[in-house]
Coordinates of C-alpha atoms in Angstrom, one line a residue:
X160 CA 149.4 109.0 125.7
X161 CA 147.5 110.6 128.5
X162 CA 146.3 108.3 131.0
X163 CA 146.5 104.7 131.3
X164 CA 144.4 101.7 129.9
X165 CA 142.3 101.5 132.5
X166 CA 141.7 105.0 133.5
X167 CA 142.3 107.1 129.9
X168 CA 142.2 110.9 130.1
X169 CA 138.5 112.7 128.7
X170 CA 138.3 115.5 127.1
X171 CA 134.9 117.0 125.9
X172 CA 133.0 114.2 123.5
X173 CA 130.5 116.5 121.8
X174 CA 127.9 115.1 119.9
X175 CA 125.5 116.7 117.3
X176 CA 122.9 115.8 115.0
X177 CA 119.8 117.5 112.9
X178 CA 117.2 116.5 110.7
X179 CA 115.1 118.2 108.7
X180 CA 113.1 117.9 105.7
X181 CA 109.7 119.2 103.7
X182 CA 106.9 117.1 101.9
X183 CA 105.2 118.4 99.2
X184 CA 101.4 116.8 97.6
X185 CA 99.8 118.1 94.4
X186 CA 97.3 116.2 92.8
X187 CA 98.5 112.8 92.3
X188 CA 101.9 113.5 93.2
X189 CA 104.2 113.5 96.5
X190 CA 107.9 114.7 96.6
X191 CA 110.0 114.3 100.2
X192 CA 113.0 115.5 100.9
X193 CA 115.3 115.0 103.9
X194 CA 118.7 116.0 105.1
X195 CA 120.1 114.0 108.3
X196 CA 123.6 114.9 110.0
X197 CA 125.0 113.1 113.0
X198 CA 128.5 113.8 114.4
X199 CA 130.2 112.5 117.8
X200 CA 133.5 111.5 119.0
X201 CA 135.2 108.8 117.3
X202 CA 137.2 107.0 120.0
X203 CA 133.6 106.3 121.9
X204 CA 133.6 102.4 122.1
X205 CA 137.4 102.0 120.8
X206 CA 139.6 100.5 123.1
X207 CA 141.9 103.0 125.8
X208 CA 144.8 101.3 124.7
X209 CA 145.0 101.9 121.1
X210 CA 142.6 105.2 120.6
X211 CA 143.3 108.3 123.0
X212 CA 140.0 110.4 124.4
X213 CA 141.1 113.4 124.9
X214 CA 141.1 115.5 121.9
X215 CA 137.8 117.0 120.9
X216 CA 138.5 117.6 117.6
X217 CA 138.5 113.9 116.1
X218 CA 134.9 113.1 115.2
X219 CA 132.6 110.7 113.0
X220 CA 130.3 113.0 111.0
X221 CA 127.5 111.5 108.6
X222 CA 125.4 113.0 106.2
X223 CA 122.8 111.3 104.7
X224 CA 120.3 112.9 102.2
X225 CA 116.9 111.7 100.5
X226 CA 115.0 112.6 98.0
X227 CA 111.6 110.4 96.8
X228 CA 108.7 111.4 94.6
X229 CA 105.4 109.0 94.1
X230 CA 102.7 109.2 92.2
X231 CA 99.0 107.2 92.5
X232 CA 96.6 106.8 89.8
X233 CA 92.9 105.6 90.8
X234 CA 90.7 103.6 88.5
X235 CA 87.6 102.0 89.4
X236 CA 89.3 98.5 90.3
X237 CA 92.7 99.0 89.5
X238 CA 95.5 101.4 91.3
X239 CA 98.8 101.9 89.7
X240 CA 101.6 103.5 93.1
X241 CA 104.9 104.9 91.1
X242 CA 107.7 105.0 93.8
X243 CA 111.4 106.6 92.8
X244 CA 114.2 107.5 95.3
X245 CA 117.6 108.3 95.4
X246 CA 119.8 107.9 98.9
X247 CA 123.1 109.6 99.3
X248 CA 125.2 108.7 102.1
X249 CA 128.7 111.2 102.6
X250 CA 131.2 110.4 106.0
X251 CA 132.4 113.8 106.7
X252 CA 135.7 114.5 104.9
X253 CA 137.3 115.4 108.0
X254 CA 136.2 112.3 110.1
X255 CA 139.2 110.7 111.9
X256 CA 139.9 108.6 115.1
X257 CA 142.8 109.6 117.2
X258 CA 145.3 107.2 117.6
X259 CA 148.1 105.5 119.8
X260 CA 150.8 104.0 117.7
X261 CA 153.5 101.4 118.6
X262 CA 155.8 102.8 120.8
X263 CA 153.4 105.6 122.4
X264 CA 153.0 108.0 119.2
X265 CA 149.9 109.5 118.5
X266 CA 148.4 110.5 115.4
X267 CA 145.2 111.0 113.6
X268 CA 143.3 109.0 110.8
X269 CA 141.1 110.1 108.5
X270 CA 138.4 108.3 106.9
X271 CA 135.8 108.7 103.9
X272 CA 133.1 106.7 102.6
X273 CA 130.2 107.3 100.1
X274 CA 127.3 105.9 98.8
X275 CA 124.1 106.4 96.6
X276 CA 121.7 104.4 95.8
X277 CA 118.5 104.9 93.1
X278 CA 115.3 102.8 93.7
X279 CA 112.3 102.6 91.4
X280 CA 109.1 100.6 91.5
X281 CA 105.9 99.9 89.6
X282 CA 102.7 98.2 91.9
X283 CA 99.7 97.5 90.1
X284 CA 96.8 96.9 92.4
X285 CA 93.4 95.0 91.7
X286 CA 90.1 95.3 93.7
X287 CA 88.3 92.1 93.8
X288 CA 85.9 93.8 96.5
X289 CA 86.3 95.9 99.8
X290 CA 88.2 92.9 101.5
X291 CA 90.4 91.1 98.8
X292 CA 92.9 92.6 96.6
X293 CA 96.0 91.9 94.4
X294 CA 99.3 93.5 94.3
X295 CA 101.6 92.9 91.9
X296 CA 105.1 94.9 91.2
X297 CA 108.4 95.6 89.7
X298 CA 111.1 97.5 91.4
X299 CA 114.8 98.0 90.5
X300 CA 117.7 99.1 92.8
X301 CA 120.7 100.4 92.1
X302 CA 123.7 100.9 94.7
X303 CA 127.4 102.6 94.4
X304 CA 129.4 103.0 97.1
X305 CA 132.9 103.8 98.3
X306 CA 133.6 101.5 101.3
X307 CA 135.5 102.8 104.7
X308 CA 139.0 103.9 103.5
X309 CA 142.0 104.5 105.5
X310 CA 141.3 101.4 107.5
X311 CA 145.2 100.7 108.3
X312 CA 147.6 102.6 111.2

């Protein structure tokens, strides 16, 4: 271990993150898509006396992706909204916190999670006039996911 508790030795913490994305509109139709990545150091916020601070190369990295198409229909008193999406969430597979074992041995831990979920809904609108209106809807969800592994020393 370098350092002590109260004063641990830090390295570089680099941190990075993106997003970017496009929307697309034809006719009645929309499509989005979006791609987010965000990567930092993994010991920030973990206690000095059981994670070390000094090695740059342990990181938390998150990607998380989107993809959602809709389409509206107009009628004279009635609008019908069609919303589908699918959310996948990867931790980066070489994520991992550094460290400090019993008796002063350091090591590193990696960790992997995923997840994707698929939404879809139906809303039916009704006009009574330009102030009052009805929505009614269905919607389903489904949701997968691979918790947090590696969660032991």
């Amino acid at each position: 271990y370098r350092g002590s508790n109260s004063q641990p030795e830090i390295s570089n913490t680099p941190r990075q993150s993106y997003l970017y994305g496009i929307a697309l509109k034809y006719k009645k139709w929309a499509i989005a898509y979006q791609e987010m990545y965000r990567r930092e150091h993994s010991s920030l916020g973990q206690s000095t006396a059981s994670y070390f601070y000094y090695n740059p190369e342990t990181f938390y990295g998150e990607n998380i992706r989107r993809l959602s198409a809709t389409r509206q229909r107009e009628f004279e008193k009635f609008s019908m909204t069609t919303n589908v999406s699918w959310l996948n969430y990867r931790l980066d597979k070489q994520s991992s916190f550094a460290l400090v074992f019993e008796g002063g041995q350091q090591g590193r831990q990696y960790k992997y999670a995923a997840s994707d979920d698929i939404f879809g809904e139906q809303l039916l609108t009704y006009k009574f006039n330009s102030f009052w209106e009805l929505t009614a809807g269905i919607n389903y969800q489904f949701s997968g996911n691979l918790p947090k592994t590696q969660n032991r020393a």
